[in-house]
JSON list of C-alpha atoms in Angstrom, two decimals:
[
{"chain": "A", "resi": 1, "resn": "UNK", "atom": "CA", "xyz": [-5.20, -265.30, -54.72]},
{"chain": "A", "resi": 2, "resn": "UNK", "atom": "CA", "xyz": [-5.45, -264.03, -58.62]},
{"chain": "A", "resi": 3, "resn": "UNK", "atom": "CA", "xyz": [-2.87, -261.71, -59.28]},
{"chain": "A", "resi": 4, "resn": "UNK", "atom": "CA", "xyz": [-4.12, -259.41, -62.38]},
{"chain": "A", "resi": 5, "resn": "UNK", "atom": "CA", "xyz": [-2.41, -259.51, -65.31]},
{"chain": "A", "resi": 6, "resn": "UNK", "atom": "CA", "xyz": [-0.11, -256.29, -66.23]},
{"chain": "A", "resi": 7, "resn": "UNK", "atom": "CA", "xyz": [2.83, -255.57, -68.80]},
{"chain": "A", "resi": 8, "resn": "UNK", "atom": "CA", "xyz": [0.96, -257.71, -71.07]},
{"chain": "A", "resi": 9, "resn": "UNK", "atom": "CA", "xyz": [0.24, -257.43, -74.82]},
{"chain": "A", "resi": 10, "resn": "UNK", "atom": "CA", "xyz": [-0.26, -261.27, -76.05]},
{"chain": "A", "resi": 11, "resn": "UNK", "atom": "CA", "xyz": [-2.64, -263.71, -75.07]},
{"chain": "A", "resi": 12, "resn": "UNK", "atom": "CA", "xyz": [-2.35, -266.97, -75.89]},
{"chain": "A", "resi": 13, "resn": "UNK", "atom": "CA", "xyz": [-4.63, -269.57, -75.26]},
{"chain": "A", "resi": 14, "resn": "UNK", "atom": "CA", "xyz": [-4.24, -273.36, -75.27]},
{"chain": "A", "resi": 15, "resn": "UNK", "atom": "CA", "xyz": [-7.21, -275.07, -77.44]},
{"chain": "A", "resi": 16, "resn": "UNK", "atom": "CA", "xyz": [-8.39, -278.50, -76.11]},
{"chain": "A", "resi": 17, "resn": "UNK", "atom": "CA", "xyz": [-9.98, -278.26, -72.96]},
{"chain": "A", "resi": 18, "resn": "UNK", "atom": "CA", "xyz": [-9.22, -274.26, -72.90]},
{"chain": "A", "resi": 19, "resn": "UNK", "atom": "CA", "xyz": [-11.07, -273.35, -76.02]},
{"chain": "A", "resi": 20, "resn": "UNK", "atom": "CA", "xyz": [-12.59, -276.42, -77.38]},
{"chain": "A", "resi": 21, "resn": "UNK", "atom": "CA", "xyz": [-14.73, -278.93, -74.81]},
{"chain": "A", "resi": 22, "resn": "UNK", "atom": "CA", "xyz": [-13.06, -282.14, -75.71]},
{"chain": "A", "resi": 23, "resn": "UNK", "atom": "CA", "xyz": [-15.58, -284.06, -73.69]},
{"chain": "A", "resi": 24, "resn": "UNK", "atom": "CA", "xyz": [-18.07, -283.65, -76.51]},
{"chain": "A", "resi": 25, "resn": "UNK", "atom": "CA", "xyz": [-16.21, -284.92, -78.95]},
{"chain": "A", "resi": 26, "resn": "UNK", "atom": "CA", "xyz": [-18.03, -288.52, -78.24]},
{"chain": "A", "resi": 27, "resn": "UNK", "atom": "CA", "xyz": [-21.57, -286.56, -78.06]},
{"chain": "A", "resi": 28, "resn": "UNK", "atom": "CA", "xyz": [-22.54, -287.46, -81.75]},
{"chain": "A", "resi": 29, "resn": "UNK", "atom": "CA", "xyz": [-21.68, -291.32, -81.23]},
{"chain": "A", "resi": 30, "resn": "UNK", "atom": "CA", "xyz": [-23.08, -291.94, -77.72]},
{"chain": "A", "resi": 31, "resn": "UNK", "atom": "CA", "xyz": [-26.22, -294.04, -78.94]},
{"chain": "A", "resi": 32, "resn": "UNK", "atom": "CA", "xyz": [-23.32, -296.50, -80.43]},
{"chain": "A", "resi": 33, "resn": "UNK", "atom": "CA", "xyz": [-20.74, -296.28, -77.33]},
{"chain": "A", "resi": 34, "resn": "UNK", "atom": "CA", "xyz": [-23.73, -296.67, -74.57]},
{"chain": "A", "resi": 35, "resn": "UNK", "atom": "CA", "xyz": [-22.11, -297.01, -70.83]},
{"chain": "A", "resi": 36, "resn": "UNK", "atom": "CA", "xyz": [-18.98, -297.07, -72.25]},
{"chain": "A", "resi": 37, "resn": "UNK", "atom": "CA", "xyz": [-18.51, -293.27, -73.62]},
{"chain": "A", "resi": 38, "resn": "UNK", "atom": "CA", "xyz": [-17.33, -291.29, -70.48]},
{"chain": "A", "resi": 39, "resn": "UNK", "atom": "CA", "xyz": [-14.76, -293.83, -69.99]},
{"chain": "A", "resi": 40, "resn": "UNK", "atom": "CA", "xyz": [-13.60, -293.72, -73.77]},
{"chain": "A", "resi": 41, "resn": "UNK", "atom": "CA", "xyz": [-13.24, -289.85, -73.64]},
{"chain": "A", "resi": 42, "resn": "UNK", "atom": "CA", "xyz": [-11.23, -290.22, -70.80]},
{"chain": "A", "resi": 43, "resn": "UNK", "atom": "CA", "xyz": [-9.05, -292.96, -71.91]},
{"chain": "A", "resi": 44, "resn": "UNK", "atom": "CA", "xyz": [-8.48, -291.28, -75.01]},
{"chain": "A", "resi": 45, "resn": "UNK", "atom": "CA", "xyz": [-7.60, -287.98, -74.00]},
{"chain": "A", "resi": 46, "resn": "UNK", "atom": "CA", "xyz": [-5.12, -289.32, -71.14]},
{"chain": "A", "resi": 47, "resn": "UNK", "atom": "CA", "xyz": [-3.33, -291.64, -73.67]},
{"chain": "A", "resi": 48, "resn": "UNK", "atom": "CA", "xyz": [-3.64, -288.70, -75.80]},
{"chain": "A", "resi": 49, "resn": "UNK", "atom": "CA", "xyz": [-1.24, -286.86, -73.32]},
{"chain": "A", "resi": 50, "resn": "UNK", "atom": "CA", "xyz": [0.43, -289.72, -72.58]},
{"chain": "A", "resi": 51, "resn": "UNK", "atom": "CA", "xyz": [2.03, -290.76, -75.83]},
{"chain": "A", "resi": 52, "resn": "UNK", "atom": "CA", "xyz": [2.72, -287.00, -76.60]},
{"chain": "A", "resi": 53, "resn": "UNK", "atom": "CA", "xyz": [4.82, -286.43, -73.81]},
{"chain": "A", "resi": 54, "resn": "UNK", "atom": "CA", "xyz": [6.74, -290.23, -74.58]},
{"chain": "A", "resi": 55, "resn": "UNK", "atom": "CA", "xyz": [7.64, -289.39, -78.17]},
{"chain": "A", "resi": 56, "resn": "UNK", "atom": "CA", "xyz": [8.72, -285.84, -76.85]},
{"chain": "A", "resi": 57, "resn": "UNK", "atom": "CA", "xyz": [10.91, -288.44, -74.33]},
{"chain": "A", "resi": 58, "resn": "UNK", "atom": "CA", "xyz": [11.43, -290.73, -77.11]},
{"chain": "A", "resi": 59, "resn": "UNK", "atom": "CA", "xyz": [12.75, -288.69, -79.87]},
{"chain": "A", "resi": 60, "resn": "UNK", "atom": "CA", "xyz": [10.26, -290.10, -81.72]},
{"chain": "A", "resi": 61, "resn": "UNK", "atom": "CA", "xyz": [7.75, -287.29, -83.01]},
{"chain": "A", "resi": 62, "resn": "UNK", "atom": "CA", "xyz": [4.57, -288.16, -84.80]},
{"chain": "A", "resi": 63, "resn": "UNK", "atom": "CA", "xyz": [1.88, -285.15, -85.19]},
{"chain": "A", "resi": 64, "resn": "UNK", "atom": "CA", "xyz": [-0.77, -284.74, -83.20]},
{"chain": "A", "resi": 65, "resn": "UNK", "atom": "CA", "xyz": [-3.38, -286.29, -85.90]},
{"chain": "A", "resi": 66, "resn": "UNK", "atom": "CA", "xyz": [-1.22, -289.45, -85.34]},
{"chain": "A", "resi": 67, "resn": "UNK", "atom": "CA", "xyz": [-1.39, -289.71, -81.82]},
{"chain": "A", "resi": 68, "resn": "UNK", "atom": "CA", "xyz": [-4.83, -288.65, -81.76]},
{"chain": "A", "resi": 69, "resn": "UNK", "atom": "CA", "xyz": [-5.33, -292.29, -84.06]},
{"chain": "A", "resi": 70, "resn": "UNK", "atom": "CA", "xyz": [-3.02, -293.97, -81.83]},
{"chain": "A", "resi": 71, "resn": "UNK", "atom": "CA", "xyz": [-4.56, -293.51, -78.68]},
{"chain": "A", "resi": 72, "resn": "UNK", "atom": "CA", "xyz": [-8.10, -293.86, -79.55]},
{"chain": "A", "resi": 73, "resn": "UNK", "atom": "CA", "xyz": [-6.94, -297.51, -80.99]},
{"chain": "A", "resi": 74, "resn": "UNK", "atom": "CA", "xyz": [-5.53, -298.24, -77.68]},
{"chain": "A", "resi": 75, "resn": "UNK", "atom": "CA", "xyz": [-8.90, -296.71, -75.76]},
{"chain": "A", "resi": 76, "resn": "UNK", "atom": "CA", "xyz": [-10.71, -299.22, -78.44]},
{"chain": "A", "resi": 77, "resn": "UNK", "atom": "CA", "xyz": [-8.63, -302.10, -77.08]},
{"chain": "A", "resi": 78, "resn": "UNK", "atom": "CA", "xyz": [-8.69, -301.48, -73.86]},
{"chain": "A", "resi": 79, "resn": "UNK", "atom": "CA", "xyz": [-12.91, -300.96, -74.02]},
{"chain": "A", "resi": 80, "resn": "UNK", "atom": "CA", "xyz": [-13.46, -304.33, -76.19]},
{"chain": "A", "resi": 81, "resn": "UNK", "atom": "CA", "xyz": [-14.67, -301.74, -79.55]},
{"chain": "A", "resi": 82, "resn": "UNK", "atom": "CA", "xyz": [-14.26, -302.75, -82.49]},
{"chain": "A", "resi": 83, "resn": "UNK", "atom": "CA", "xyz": [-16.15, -300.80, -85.31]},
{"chain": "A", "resi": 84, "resn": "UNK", "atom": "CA", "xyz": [-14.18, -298.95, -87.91]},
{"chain": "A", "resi": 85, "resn": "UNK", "atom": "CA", "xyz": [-16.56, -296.83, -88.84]},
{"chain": "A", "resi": 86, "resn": "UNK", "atom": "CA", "xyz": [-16.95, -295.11, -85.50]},
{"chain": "A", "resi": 87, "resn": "UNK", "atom": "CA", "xyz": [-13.14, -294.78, -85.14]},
{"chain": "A", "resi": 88, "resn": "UNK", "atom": "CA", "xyz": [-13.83, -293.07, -88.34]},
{"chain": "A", "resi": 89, "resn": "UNK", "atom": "CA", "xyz": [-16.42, -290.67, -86.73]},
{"chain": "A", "resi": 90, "resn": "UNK", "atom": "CA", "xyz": [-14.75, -289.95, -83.63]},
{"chain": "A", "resi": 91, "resn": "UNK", "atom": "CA", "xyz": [-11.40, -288.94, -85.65]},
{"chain": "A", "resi": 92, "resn": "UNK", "atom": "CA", "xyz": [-13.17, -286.51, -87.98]},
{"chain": "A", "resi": 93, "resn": "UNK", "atom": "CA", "xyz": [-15.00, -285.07, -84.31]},
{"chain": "A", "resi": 94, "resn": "UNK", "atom": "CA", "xyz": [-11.71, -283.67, -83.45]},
{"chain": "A", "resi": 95, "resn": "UNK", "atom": "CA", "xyz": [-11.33, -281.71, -86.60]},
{"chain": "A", "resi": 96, "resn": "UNK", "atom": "CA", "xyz": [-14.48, -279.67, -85.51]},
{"chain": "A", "resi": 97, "resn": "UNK", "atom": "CA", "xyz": [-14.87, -279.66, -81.63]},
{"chain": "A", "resi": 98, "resn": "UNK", "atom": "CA", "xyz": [-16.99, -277.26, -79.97]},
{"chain": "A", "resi": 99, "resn": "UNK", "atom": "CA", "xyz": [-16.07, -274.21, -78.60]},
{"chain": "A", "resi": 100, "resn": "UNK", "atom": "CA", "xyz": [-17.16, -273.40, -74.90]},
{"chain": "A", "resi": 101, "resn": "UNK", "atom": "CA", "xyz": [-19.97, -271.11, -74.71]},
{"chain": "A", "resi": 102, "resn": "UNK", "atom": "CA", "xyz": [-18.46, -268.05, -73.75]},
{"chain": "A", "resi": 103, "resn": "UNK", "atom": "CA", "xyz": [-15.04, -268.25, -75.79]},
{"chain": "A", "resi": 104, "resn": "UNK", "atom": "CA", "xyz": [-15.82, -266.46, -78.82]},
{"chain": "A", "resi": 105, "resn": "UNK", "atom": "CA", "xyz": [-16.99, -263.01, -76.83]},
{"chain": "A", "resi": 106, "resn": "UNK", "atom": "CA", "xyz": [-14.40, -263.34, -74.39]},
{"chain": "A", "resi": 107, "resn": "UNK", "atom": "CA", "xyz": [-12.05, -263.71, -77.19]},
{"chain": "A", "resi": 108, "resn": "UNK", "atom": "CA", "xyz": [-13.43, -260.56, -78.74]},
{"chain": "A", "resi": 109, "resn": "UNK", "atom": "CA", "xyz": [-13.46, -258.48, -76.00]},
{"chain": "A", "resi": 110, "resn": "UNK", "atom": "CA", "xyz": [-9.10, -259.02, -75.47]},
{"chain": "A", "resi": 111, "resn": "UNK", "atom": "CA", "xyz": [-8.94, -258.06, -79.10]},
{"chain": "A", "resi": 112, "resn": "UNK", "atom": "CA", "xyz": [-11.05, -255.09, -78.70]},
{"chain": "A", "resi": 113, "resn": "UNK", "atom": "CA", "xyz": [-8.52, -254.08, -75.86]},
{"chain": "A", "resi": 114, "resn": "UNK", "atom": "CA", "xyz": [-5.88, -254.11, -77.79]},
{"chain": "A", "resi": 115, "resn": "UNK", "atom": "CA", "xyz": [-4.43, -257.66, -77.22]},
{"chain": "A", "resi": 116, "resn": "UNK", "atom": "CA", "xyz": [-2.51, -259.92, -79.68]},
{"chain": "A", "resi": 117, "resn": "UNK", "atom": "CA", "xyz": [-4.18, -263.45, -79.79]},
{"chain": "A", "resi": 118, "resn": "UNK", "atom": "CA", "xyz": [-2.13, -266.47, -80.61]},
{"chain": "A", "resi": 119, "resn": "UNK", "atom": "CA", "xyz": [-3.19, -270.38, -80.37]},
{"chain": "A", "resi": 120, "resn": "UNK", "atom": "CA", "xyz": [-0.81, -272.61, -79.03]},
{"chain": "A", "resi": 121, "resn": "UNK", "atom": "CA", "xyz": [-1.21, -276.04, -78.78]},
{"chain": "A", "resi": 122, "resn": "UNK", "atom": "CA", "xyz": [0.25, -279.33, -79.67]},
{"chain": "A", "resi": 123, "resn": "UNK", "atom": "CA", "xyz": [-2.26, -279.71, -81.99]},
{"chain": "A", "resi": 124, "resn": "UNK", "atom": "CA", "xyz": [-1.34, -280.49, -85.61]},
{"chain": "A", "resi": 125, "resn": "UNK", "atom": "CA", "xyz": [-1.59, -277.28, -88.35]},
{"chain": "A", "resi": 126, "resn": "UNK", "atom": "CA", "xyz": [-4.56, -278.98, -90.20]},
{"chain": "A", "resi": 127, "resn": "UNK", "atom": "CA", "xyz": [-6.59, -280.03, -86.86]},
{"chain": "A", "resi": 128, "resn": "UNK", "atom": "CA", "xyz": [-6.45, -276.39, -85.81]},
{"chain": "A", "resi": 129, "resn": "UNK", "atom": "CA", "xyz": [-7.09, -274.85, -88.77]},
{"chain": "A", "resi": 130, "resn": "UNK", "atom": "CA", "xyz": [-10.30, -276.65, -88.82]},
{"chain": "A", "resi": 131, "resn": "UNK", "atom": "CA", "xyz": [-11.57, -276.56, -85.37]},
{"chain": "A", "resi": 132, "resn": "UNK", "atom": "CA", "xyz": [-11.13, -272.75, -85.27]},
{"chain": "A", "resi": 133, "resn": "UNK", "atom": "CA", "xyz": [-12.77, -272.47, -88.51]},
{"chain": "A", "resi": 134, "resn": "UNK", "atom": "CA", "xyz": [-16.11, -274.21, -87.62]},
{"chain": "A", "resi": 135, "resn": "UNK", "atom": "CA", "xyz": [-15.98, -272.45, -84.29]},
{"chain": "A", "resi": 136, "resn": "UNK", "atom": "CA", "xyz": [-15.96, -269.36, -86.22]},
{"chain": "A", "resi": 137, "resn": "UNK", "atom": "CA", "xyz": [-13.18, -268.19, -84.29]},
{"chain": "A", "resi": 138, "resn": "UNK", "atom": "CA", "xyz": [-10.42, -267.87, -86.74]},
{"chain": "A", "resi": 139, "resn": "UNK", "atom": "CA", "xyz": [-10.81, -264.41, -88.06]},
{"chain": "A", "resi": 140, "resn": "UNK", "atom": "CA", "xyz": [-10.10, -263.63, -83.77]},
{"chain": "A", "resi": 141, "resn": "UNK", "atom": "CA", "xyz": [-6.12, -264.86, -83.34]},
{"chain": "A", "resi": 142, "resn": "UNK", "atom": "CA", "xyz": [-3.49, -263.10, -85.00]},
{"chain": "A", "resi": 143, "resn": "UNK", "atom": "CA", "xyz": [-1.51, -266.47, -85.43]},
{"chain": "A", "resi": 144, "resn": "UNK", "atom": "CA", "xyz": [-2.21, -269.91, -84.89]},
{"chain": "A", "resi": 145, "resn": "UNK", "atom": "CA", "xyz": [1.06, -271.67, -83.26]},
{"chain": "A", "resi": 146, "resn": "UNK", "atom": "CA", "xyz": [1.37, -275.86, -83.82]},
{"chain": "A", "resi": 147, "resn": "UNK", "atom": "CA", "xyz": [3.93, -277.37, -81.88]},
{"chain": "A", "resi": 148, "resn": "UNK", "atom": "CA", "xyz": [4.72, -279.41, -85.46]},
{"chain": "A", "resi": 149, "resn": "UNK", "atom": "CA", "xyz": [7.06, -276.60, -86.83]},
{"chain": "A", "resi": 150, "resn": "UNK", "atom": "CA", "xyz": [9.67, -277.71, -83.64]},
{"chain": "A", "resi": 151, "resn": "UNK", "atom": "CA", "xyz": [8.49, -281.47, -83.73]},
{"chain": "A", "resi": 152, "resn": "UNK", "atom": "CA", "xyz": [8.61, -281.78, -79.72]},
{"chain": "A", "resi": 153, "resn": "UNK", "atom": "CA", "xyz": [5.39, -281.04, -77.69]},
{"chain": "A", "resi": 154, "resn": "UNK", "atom": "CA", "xyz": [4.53, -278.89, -74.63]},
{"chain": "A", "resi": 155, "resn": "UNK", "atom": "CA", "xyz": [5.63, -278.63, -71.66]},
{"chain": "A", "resi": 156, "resn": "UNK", "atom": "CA", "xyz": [9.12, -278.71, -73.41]},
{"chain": "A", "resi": 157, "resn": "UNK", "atom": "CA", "xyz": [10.31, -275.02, -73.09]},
{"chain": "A", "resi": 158, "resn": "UNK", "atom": "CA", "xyz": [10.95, -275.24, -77.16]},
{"chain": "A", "resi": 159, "resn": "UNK", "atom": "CA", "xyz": [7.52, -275.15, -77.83]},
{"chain": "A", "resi": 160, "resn": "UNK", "atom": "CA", "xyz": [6.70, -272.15, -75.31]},
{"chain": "A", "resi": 161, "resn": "UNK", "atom": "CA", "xyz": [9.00, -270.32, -77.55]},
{"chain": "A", "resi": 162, "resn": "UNK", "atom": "CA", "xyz": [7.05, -270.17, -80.66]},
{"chain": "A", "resi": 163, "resn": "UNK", "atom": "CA", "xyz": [5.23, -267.31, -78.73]},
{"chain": "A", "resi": 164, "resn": "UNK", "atom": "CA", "xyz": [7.53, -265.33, -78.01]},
{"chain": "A", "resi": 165, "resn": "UNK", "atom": "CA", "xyz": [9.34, -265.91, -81.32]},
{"chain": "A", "resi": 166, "resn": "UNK", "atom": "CA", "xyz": [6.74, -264.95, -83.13]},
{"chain": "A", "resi": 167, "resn": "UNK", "atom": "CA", "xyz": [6.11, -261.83, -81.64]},
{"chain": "A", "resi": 168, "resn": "UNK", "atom": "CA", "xyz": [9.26, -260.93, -80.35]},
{"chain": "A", "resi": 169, "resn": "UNK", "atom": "CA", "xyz": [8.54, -260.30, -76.53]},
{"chain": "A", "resi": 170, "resn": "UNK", "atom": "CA", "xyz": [9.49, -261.24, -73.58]},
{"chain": "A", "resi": 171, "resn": "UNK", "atom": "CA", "xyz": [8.24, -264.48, -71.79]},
{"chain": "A", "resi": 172, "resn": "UNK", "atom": "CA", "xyz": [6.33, -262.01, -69.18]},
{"chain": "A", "resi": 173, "resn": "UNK", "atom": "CA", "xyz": [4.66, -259.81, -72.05]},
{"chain": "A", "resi": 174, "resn": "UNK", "atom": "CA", "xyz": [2.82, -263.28, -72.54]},
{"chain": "A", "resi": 175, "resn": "UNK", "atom": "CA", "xyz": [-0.78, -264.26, -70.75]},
{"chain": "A", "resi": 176, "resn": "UNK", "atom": "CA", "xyz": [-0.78, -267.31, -71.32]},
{"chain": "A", "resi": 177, "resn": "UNK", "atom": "CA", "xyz": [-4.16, -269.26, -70.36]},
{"chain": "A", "resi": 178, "resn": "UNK", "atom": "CA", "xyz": [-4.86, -272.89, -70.46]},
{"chain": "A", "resi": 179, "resn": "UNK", "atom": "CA", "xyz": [-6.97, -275.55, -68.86]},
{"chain": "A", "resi": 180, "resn": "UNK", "atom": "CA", "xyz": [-4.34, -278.34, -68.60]},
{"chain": "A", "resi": 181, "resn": "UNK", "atom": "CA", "xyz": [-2.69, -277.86, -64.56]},
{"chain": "A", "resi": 182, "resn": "UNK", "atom": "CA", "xyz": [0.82, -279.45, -66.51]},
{"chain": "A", "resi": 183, "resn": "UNK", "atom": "CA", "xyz": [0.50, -276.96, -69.42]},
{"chain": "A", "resi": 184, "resn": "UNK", "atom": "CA", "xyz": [0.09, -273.80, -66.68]},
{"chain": "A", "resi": 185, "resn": "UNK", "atom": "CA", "xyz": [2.99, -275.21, -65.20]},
{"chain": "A", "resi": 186, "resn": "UNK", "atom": "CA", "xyz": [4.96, -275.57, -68.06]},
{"chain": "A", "resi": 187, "resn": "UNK", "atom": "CA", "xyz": [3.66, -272.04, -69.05]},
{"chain": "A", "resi": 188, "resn": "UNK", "atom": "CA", "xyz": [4.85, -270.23, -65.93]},
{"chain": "A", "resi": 189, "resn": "UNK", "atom": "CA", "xyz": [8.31, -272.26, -65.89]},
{"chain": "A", "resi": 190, "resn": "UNK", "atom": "CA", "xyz": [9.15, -270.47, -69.04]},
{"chain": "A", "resi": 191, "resn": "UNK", "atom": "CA", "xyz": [8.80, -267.28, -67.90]},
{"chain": "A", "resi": 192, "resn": "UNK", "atom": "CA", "xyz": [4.69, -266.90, -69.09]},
{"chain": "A", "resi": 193, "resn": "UNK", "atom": "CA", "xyz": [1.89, -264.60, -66.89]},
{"chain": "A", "resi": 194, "resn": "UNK", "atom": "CA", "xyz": [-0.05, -267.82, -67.00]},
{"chain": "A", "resi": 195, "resn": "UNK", "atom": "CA", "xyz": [-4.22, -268.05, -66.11]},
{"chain": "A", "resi": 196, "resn": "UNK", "atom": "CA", "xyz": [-4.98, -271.59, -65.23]},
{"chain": "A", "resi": 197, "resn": "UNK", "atom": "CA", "xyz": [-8.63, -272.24, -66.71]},
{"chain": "A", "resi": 198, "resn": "UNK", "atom": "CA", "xyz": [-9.37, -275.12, -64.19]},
{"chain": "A", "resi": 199, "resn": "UNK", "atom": "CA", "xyz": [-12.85, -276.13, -65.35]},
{"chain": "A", "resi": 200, "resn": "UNK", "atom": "CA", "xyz": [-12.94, -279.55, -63.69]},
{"chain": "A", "resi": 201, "resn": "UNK", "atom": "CA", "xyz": [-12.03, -278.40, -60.38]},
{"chain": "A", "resi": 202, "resn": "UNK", "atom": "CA", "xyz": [-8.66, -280.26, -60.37]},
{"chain": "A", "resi": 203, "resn": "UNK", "atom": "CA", "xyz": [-5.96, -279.83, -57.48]},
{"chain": "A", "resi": 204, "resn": "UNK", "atom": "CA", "xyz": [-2.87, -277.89, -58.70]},
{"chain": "A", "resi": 205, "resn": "UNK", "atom": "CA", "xyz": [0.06, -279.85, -59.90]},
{"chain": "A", "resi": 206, "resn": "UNK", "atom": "CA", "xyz": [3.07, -280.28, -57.29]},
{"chain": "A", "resi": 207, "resn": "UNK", "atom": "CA", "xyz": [5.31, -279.18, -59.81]},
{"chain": "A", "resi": 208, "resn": "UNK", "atom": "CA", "xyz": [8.25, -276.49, -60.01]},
{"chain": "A", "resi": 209, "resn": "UNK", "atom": "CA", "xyz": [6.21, -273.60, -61.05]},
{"chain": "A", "resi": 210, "resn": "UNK", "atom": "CA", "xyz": [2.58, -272.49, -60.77]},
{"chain": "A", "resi": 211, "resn": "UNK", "atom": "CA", "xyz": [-0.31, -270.38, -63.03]},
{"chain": "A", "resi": 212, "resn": "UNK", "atom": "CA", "xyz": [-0.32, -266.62, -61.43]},
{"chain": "A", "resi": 213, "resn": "UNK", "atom": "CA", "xyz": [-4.11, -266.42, -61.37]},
{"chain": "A", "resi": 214, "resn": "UNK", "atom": "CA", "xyz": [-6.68, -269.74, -61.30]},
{"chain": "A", "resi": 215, "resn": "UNK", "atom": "CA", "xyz": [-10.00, -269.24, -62.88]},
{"chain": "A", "resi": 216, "resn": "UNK", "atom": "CA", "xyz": [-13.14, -271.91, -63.50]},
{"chain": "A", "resi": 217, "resn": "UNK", "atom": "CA", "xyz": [-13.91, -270.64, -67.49]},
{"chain": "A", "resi": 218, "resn": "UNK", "atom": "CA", "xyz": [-13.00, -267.98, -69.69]},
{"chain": "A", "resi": 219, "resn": "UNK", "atom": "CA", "xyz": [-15.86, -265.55, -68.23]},
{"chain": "A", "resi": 220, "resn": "UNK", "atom": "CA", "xyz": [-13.73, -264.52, -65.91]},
{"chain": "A", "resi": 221, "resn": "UNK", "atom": "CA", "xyz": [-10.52, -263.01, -67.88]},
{"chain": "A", "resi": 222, "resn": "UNK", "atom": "CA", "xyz": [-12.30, -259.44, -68.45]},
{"chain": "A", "resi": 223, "resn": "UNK", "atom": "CA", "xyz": [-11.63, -259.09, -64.35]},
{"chain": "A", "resi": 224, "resn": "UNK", "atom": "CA", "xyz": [-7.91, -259.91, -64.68]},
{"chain": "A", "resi": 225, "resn": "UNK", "atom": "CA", "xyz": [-7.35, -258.31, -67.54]},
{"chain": "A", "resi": 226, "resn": "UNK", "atom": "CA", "xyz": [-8.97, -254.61, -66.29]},
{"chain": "A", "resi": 227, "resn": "UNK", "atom": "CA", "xyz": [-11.34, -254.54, -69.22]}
]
């Protein structure tokens, strides 16, 4: 059961998969992946995660543009592709995603209420910058947060922080939404409200800690937020 969100002022969102559809990244080069894009998207995005979360282990931090590279070379590999210049093409994709359909008004509509919008994501400065900016939704967040200024990625509670740094609250002033089940789980181990945006209809994570409410897009935040 959703539990609505109260004592809140800041709302920060997660961006791939909670803001920007990462399975259309691959939409532009379909005719030249064929059968094989569905399983490239999903290779890439869960070597994506994957090689984040071992350099966080590692102590070996590269930004997210790297590991971006990385793990579409490995997805490449693994597929039998070889063709530079769609490597090339899929790279720049991620530097100007699309936004869901219903992210900029819902977006508006916390601002209008009063609410402090942040970003954060383990996404690097530059890749951010970009996507929100051909999204047309950077004029909407107060602050854009990239896990890069701490070098270690989310879940790690260091990266959390940068919230609550920045705006000097408490970890339950925070809503903290995001379509990732580890990243709500991180989220609410730190102390966030946290809205899991569980598009794909995924099972919850049997994890230490769990997202307060559970939603299937951004259309239905207005509802848990009273507006």
């Amino acid at each position: 059961m959703n539990v609505p969100m109260s004592g809140v002022s800041v709302c920060a969102f997660d961006a791939y998969g909670t803001l920007f559809d990462i399975k259309a990244v691959v939409d532009s080069s379909r005719a030249a992946l064929g059968p094989k894009a569905d399983a490239l998207v999903d290779l890439w995005r869960r070597k994506q995660l994957e090689y984040s979360w071992l350099r966080s282990l590692m102590g070996r931090h590269s930004d997210f543009w790297h590991v971006t590279g990385e793990s579409l070379d490995y997805a490449f590999k693994a597929l039998d592709i070889d063709d530079a210049s769609l490597r090339a093409r899929l790279m720049e994709s991620y530097l100007c995603p699309n936004a869901y359909p219903e992210a900029k008004a819902t977006l508006q509509s916390l601002k209008t209420a009063g609410y402090k919008l942040a970003i954060l994501s383990n996404g690097s400065p530059s890749m951010l910058t970009s996507a929100t900016k051909a999204a047309g939704l950077d004029d909407l967040f107060d602050v854009i947060l990239s896990v890069e200024s701490v070098g270690i990625y989310k879940p790690h509670p260091t990266a959390y922080r940068l919230v609550t740094d920045h705006f000097e609250c408490q970890p339950a002033g925070v809503a903290f939404l995001s379509s990732n089940g580890w990243d709500a789980a991180g989220g609410s181990a730190f102390g966030f409200q946290v809205v899991w945006v569980n598009r794909a209809g995924q099972p919850r994570e049997v994890l230490p800690a769990a997202a307060h409410a559970e939603v299937s897009s951004l259309t239905a935040l207005p509802e848990l937020f009273r507006l």
